Amino acid sequence: MSEAVSTEKCTKAPPFPQDRTCPYQPPPGYAEFRDQGAAVKGTLYDGSSVWLVTGYRAARELLSGGHLSADRQNPGYPIVSPRMEGIRHQPPSFVGMDAPQHTRHRRMLMNEFSVHRVAALRPVIETIVDEHIEAMLGQGGPLDLVPAFSLPVPSRVICEILGVPYADHAFFQETSRNLIQADSPEQALEAAGELGAYLERLIGDLLAEPGPGLLGRLARDQVAHGELAPHELVMNALMVLIAGHETTASMITLSVITLLHHPSQLEALRADPALATRAVEELLRYLSIADIAGTRVAATDIEVGGKHIREGEPVVVVHSLANRDATVFPDPDRFDIRRGDRRHMAFGFGVHQCLGQNLARAELEIALPALFGRLPGLRLAVDLDRVVPRDGGTVQGVNTLPITWGSGT
């Protein structure tokens, strides 16, 4: 009996996060988590233990019931990759806060991402998409979809919303990528410092002379009146700037790969562009690119699926597994653009649900039909096994995607 207990104590839970082997599928090792119930133990890169919430209903209940804390300065907050060590002690943006601080900051930003505001932006998004497709047609294939289209389209849109000069887009695209994909805490801190210094200068200029966009409004209405500290606006702007283009860029690129490798689904979309809205919802569910966004700390003792999670223990709500819960999504591993189920958790759930989800949906609904409609014969210019997914500790995606189009092989 004692030998059995000793063996159990020496056996570590499977690692989390893990790397994908296929850009549009969860890591093969996550199948082990799916078989163990709504909450299972995982092991982080530093050997520490973490609770993984994999069941859809448990995930929604925990994210909406005040059971979890998003406080990134809590000692129990899970650090899922070395790069996060470098930024955990920085002043947090509002996504790393709990109520009432989180509520106050989020309310300052909400109007810019409302359904009404995004609807008004659609003509702008359509123009940006068309301009980049025209440039691609002028250049001709093969080319890399990421720098030609996936990254600059959402980058220009978020510049429009924030009021960031688009002339600076190359700087913040490169620096935000260095932050998200840093190999060490030091690299992450360096990139965060460069972006923070840039935003400090921009906000200083906006305080001296009013300017457009979300930053201009907050500088004028909140910072100038002492209701928001300059460093708070910097951290919130940093979060919106990075999340506003990196995540959507990844979704555009992975959506193209997924549709190309499900030709019957792509043909259905081409035959009926009205399916775009439903297709986007299925792509969001199926791809689930933001597993690491579900990092939390237990705010109280919790019972999940017969497992006891103690207050202060690290928790990750694993969106990619919750979104493939067969009790909610029949045949969950099948990609079906007619499913169109908006109950997915690609944007999280509860008070921390993604602020920019309306914008992301609009960009995808516009970008994908335009790409496949205006680039007949769009296809990968390399075999899929040469397309390398990013590591599991960051926003899921690929850094390069060679494509071509037109006739020929």
mmCIF file of C-alpha atoms in Angstrom, residues 36-272:
data_model
loop_
_atom_site.group_PDB
_atom_site.id
_atom_site.type_symbol
_atom_site.label_atom_id
_atom_site.label_comp_id
_atom_site.label_asym_id
_atom_site.label_seq_id
_atom_site.Cartn_x
_atom_site.Cartn_y
_atom_site.Cartn_z
ATOM 1 C CA GLN A 36 -10.604 12.855 -16.840
ATOM 2 C CA GLY A 37 -13.656 14.985 -16.086
ATOM 3 C CA ALA A 38 -14.462 18.683 -15.843
ATOM 4 C CA ALA A 39 -11.383 19.534 -13.733
ATOM 5 C CA VAL A 40 -7.982 17.834 -13.942
ATOM 6 C CA LYS A 41 -4.457 18.485 -12.763
ATOM 7 C CA GLY A 42 -1.731 19.697 -15.115
ATOM 8 C CA THR A 43 1.936 20.579 -14.683
ATOM 9 C CA LEU A 44 3.321 23.983 -15.687
ATOM 10 C CA TYR A 45 6.734 24.510 -17.280
ATOM 11 C CA ASP A 46 8.379 25.152 -13.886
ATOM 12 C CA GLY A 47 7.067 21.914 -12.403
ATOM 13 C CA SER A 48 4.276 23.498 -10.392
ATOM 14 C CA SER A 49 0.759 22.100 -10.388
ATOM 15 C CA VAL A 50 -2.304 23.790 -11.896
ATOM 16 C CA TRP A 51 -5.990 22.970 -12.075
ATOM 17 C CA LEU A 52 -7.350 22.767 -15.619
ATOM 18 C CA VAL A 53 -11.069 23.311 -16.109
ATOM 19 C CA THR A 54 -11.999 21.430 -19.281
ATOM 20 C CA GLY A 55 -15.788 21.043 -19.032
ATOM 21 C CA TYR A 56 -17.955 23.649 -20.757
ATOM 22 C CA ARG A 57 -20.615 24.044 -18.060
ATOM 23 C CA ALA A 58 -18.074 24.128 -15.236
ATOM 24 C CA ALA A 59 -16.069 26.754 -17.119
ATOM 25 C CA ARG A 60 -19.059 29.057 -17.591
ATOM 26 C CA GLU A 61 -20.150 28.670 -13.988
ATOM 27 C CA LEU A 62 -16.713 29.458 -12.613
ATOM 28 C CA LEU A 63 -16.129 32.450 -14.885
ATOM 29 C CA SER A 64 -19.496 34.020 -14.078
ATOM 30 C CA GLY A 65 -19.924 33.252 -10.390
ATOM 31 C CA GLY A 66 -17.133 35.147 -8.661
ATOM 32 C CA HIS A 67 -15.291 31.920 -7.882
ATOM 33 C CA LEU A 68 -12.110 32.946 -9.701
ATOM 34 C CA SER A 69 -9.806 35.957 -9.505
ATOM 35 C CA ALA A 70 -8.019 37.520 -12.475
ATOM 36 C CA ASP A 71 -5.524 39.356 -10.232
ATOM 37 C CA ARG A 72 -2.181 38.777 -11.919
ATOM 38 C CA GLN A 73 -0.296 39.943 -8.843
ATOM 39 C CA ASN A 74 -1.796 37.200 -6.679
ATOM 40 C CA PRO A 75 0.973 34.741 -5.663
ATOM 41 C CA GLY A 76 -1.194 31.863 -6.880
ATOM 42 C CA TYR A 77 -1.722 33.252 -10.377
ATOM 43 C CA PRO A 78 -0.498 30.622 -12.886
ATOM 44 C CA ILE A 79 2.528 31.564 -14.980
ATOM 45 C CA VAL A 80 2.209 29.358 -18.056
ATOM 46 C CA SER A 81 5.440 30.317 -19.848
ATOM 47 C CA PRO A 82 8.809 31.894 -19.003
ATOM 48 C CA ARG A 83 7.922 35.095 -20.869
ATOM 49 C CA MET A 84 5.087 35.758 -18.397
ATOM 50 C CA GLU A 85 7.561 35.859 -15.497
ATOM 51 C CA GLY A 86 8.889 39.102 -16.901
ATOM 52 C CA ILE A 87 5.583 40.955 -16.813
ATOM 53 C CA ARG A 88 3.683 39.544 -13.831
ATOM 54 C CA HIS A 89 4.896 42.283 -11.460
ATOM 55 C CA GLN A 90 4.237 45.152 -13.842
ATOM 56 C CA PRO A 91 1.202 47.347 -13.157
ATOM 57 C CA PRO A 92 -1.684 45.363 -14.677
ATOM 58 C CA SER A 93 -4.105 46.420 -17.356
ATOM 59 C CA PHE A 94 -7.784 46.109 -16.508
ATOM 60 C CA VAL A 95 -7.883 42.462 -17.675
ATOM 61 C CA GLY A 96 -5.631 41.584 -14.723
ATOM 62 C CA MET A 97 -7.944 43.176 -12.160
ATOM 63 C CA ASP A 98 -11.065 42.158 -10.259
ATOM 64 C CA ALA A 99 -14.124 44.259 -9.512
ATOM 65 C CA PRO A 100 -14.554 47.088 -8.717
ATOM 66 C CA GLN A 101 -11.308 48.251 -10.405
ATOM 67 C CA HIS A 102 -11.913 46.070 -13.445
ATOM 68 C CA THR A 103 -15.466 47.391 -13.811
ATOM 69 C CA ARG A 104 -14.351 51.024 -13.669
ATOM 70 C CA HIS A 105 -11.682 50.627 -16.336
ATOM 71 C CA ARG A 106 -13.774 48.452 -18.639
ATOM 72 C CA ARG A 107 -16.607 50.993 -18.669
ATOM 73 C CA MET A 108 -14.201 53.631 -19.963
ATOM 74 C CA LEU A 109 -13.463 51.480 -23.021
ATOM 75 C CA MET A 110 -16.768 49.798 -23.812
ATOM 76 C CA ASN A 111 -18.300 52.377 -26.141
ATOM 77 C CA GLU A 112 -15.504 52.058 -28.700
ATOM 78 C CA PHE A 113 -16.252 48.344 -29.105
ATOM 79 C CA SER A 114 -20.050 48.366 -28.946
ATOM 80 C CA VAL A 115 -22.233 46.772 -31.627
ATOM 81 C CA HIS A 116 -23.230 50.259 -32.841
ATOM 82 C CA ARG A 117 -19.646 51.522 -33.061
ATOM 83 C CA VAL A 118 -18.422 48.399 -34.853
ATOM 84 C CA ALA A 119 -21.313 48.583 -37.324
ATOM 85 C CA ALA A 120 -20.243 52.137 -38.165
ATOM 86 C CA LEU A 121 -16.687 50.882 -38.718
ATOM 87 C CA ARG A 122 -17.650 48.202 -41.243
ATOM 88 C CA PRO A 123 -17.155 50.451 -44.309
ATOM 89 C CA VAL A 124 -13.696 51.359 -42.977
ATOM 90 C CA ILE A 125 -12.830 47.684 -42.486
ATOM 91 C CA GLU A 126 -14.099 46.845 -45.985
ATOM 92 C CA THR A 127 -11.918 49.570 -47.491
ATOM 93 C CA ILE A 128 -8.842 48.385 -45.608
ATOM 94 C CA VAL A 129 -9.459 44.774 -46.682
ATOM 95 C CA ASP A 130 -9.943 45.790 -50.320
ATOM 96 C CA GLU A 131 -6.774 47.888 -50.355
ATOM 97 C CA HIS A 132 -4.657 45.012 -49.095
ATOM 98 C CA ILE A 133 -6.173 42.523 -51.512
ATOM 99 C CA GLU A 134 -5.497 44.963 -54.364
ATOM 100 C CA ALA A 135 -1.884 45.159 -53.226
ATOM 101 C CA MET A 136 -1.656 41.359 -53.141
ATOM 102 C CA LEU A 137 -3.109 41.101 -56.656
ATOM 103 C CA GLY A 138 -0.614 43.699 -57.836
ATOM 104 C CA GLN A 139 2.295 41.807 -56.317
ATOM 105 C CA GLY A 140 1.129 38.380 -57.427
ATOM 106 C CA GLY A 141 1.729 35.068 -55.710
ATOM 107 C CA PRO A 142 3.238 33.284 -54.063
ATOM 108 C CA LEU A 143 3.499 35.536 -51.016
ATOM 109 C CA ASP A 144 3.270 35.355 -47.249
ATOM 110 C CA LEU A 145 -0.311 35.985 -46.125
ATOM 111 C CA VAL A 146 0.698 37.132 -42.628
ATOM 112 C CA PRO A 147 2.584 40.372 -43.466
ATOM 113 C CA ALA A 148 0.579 40.936 -46.662
ATOM 114 C CA PHE A 149 -2.896 40.699 -45.144
ATOM 115 C CA SER A 150 -3.539 38.939 -41.822
ATOM 116 C CA LEU A 151 -1.484 41.296 -39.676
ATOM 117 C CA PRO A 152 -1.862 44.723 -41.348
ATOM 118 C CA VAL A 153 -5.661 44.570 -41.709
ATOM 119 C CA PRO A 154 -6.500 44.344 -37.963
ATOM 120 C CA SER A 155 -3.485 46.527 -37.202
ATOM 121 C CA ARG A 156 -4.895 49.384 -39.278
ATOM 122 C CA VAL A 157 -8.337 48.902 -37.739
ATOM 123 C CA ILE A 158 -7.086 49.084 -34.155
ATOM 124 C CA CYS A 159 -5.007 52.149 -35.071
ATOM 125 C CA GLU A 160 -8.233 53.755 -36.295
ATOM 126 C CA ILE A 161 -10.006 52.982 -33.024
ATOM 127 C CA LEU A 162 -7.195 53.992 -30.687
ATOM 128 C CA GLY A 163 -6.067 57.028 -32.634
ATOM 129 C CA VAL A 164 -2.524 55.640 -33.008
ATOM 130 C CA PRO A 165 -0.682 57.020 -36.063
ATOM 131 C CA TYR A 166 -0.587 54.214 -38.603
ATOM 132 C CA ALA A 167 2.847 55.430 -39.643
ATOM 133 C CA ASP A 168 4.069 53.703 -36.458
ATOM 134 C CA HIS A 169 2.408 50.368 -37.198
ATOM 135 C CA ALA A 170 5.608 48.539 -38.156
ATOM 136 C CA PHE A 171 7.124 49.370 -34.768
ATOM 137 C CA PHE A 172 4.237 48.147 -32.637
ATOM 138 C CA GLN A 173 3.608 45.072 -34.791
ATOM 139 C CA GLU A 174 7.198 43.932 -34.357
ATOM 140 C CA THR A 175 7.428 44.905 -30.706
ATOM 141 C CA SER A 176 4.118 43.320 -29.723
ATOM 142 C CA ARG A 177 5.180 40.113 -31.459
ATOM 143 C CA ASN A 178 8.456 40.227 -29.519
ATOM 144 C CA LEU A 179 6.424 40.540 -26.324
ATOM 145 C CA ILE A 180 3.935 37.764 -27.071
ATOM 146 C CA GLN A 181 6.588 35.353 -28.347
ATOM 147 C CA ALA A 182 9.523 36.299 -26.118
ATOM 148 C CA ASP A 183 11.924 33.471 -25.274
ATOM 149 C CA SER A 184 12.754 34.821 -21.812
ATOM 150 C CA PRO A 185 11.405 37.127 -19.094
ATOM 151 C CA GLU A 186 14.070 39.664 -20.017
ATOM 152 C CA GLN A 187 12.955 39.815 -23.651
ATOM 153 C CA ALA A 188 9.333 40.198 -22.581
ATOM 154 C CA LEU A 189 10.225 43.053 -20.229
ATOM 155 C CA GLU A 190 12.272 44.789 -22.903
ATOM 156 C CA ALA A 191 9.449 44.632 -25.444
ATOM 157 C CA ALA A 192 6.865 45.747 -22.888
ATOM 158 C CA GLY A 193 9.114 48.654 -21.928
ATOM 159 C CA GLU A 194 9.504 49.774 -25.546
ATOM 160 C CA LEU A 195 5.763 49.682 -26.164
ATOM 161 C CA GLY A 196 5.042 51.403 -22.858
ATOM 162 C CA ALA A 197 7.518 54.207 -23.598
ATOM 163 C CA TYR A 198 5.952 54.707 -27.051
ATOM 164 C CA LEU A 199 2.458 54.975 -25.570
ATOM 165 C CA GLU A 200 3.651 57.319 -22.811
ATOM 166 C CA ARG A 201 4.988 59.716 -25.446
ATOM 167 C CA LEU A 202 1.801 59.471 -27.499
ATOM 168 C CA ILE A 203 -0.439 60.096 -24.489
ATOM 169 C CA GLY A 204 1.747 63.027 -23.469
ATOM 170 C CA ASP A 205 1.251 64.521 -26.928
ATOM 171 C CA LEU A 206 -2.513 63.984 -26.653
ATOM 172 C CA LEU A 207 -2.601 65.775 -23.305
ATOM 173 C CA ALA A 208 -0.774 68.730 -24.839
ATOM 174 C CA GLU A 209 -2.903 68.776 -27.975
ATOM 175 C CA PRO A 210 -6.200 66.854 -28.206
ATOM 176 C CA GLY A 211 -6.311 64.110 -30.806
ATOM 177 C CA PRO A 212 -8.697 61.516 -32.217
ATOM 178 C CA GLY A 213 -9.647 58.023 -31.154
ATOM 179 C CA LEU A 214 -10.017 56.215 -27.864
ATOM 180 C CA LEU A 215 -6.672 57.445 -26.517
ATOM 181 C CA GLY A 216 -7.495 61.034 -27.376
ATOM 182 C CA ARG A 217 -10.865 60.789 -25.635
ATOM 183 C CA LEU A 218 -9.489 59.165 -22.480
ATOM 184 C CA ALA A 219 -6.566 61.580 -22.287
ATOM 185 C CA ARG A 220 -8.953 64.514 -22.597
ATOM 186 C CA ASP A 221 -11.859 63.270 -20.461
ATOM 187 C CA GLN A 222 -10.190 61.049 -17.864
ATOM 188 C CA VAL A 223 -6.452 61.685 -17.491
ATOM 189 C CA ALA A 224 -6.666 65.475 -17.729
ATOM 190 C CA HIS A 225 -9.262 65.506 -14.942
ATOM 191 C CA GLY A 226 -7.362 63.145 -12.666
ATOM 192 C CA GLU A 227 -9.854 60.298 -13.001
ATOM 193 C CA LEU A 228 -7.308 58.028 -14.699
ATOM 194 C CA ALA A 229 -3.574 57.963 -14.064
ATOM 195 C CA PRO A 230 -1.336 58.209 -17.147
ATOM 196 C CA HIS A 231 0.267 54.828 -16.382
ATOM 197 C CA GLU A 232 -3.192 53.233 -16.176
ATOM 198 C CA LEU A 233 -4.042 54.498 -19.635
ATOM 199 C CA VAL A 234 -0.677 53.227 -20.902
ATOM 200 C CA MET A 235 -1.301 49.704 -19.577
ATOM 201 C CA ASN A 236 -4.881 49.565 -20.886
ATOM 202 C CA ALA A 237 -3.797 50.914 -24.268
ATOM 203 C CA LEU A 238 -0.970 48.376 -24.388
ATOM 204 C CA MET A 239 -3.421 45.534 -23.819
ATOM 205 C CA VAL A 240 -5.914 46.788 -26.423
ATOM 206 C CA LEU A 241 -3.164 47.482 -28.949
ATOM 207 C CA ILE A 242 -1.691 43.978 -28.716
ATOM 208 C CA ALA A 243 -4.965 42.071 -28.386
ATOM 209 C CA GLY A 244 -6.571 44.180 -31.097
ATOM 210 C CA HIS A 245 -4.340 42.964 -33.880
ATOM 211 C CA GLU A 246 -2.394 39.859 -32.836
ATOM 212 C CA THR A 247 -5.428 37.713 -32.008
ATOM 213 C CA THR A 248 -7.430 38.669 -35.091
ATOM 214 C CA ALA A 249 -4.363 38.265 -37.295
ATOM 215 C CA SER A 250 -3.954 34.733 -35.958
ATOM 216 C CA MET A 251 -7.639 33.980 -36.530
ATOM 217 C CA ILE A 252 -7.498 35.169 -40.152
ATOM 218 C CA THR A 253 -4.462 33.031 -40.913
ATOM 219 C CA LEU A 254 -5.687 29.875 -39.167
ATOM 220 C CA SER A 255 -9.157 30.306 -40.679
ATOM 221 C CA VAL A 256 -7.636 30.285 -44.163
ATOM 222 C CA ILE A 257 -5.726 27.088 -43.377
ATOM 223 C CA THR A 258 -8.791 25.433 -41.854
ATOM 224 C CA LEU A 259 -11.094 26.261 -44.761
ATOM 225 C CA LEU A 260 -8.528 25.152 -47.335
ATOM 226 C CA HIS A 261 -8.221 21.803 -45.566
ATOM 227 C CA HIS A 262 -11.992 21.362 -45.432
ATOM 228 C CA PRO A 263 -12.789 21.920 -49.118
ATOM 229 C CA SER A 264 -16.475 20.958 -48.905
ATOM 230 C CA GLN A 265 -16.978 23.579 -46.211
ATOM 231 C CA LEU A 266 -15.117 26.186 -48.241
ATOM 232 C CA GLU A 267 -17.207 25.384 -51.294
ATOM 233 C CA ALA A 268 -20.388 25.836 -49.259
ATOM 234 C CA LEU A 269 -19.168 29.247 -48.084
ATOM 235 C CA ARG A 270 -18.257 30.318 -51.609
ATOM 236 C CA ALA A 271 -21.647 29.180 -52.879
ATOM 237 C CA ASP A 272 -23.503 31.046 -50.134
#
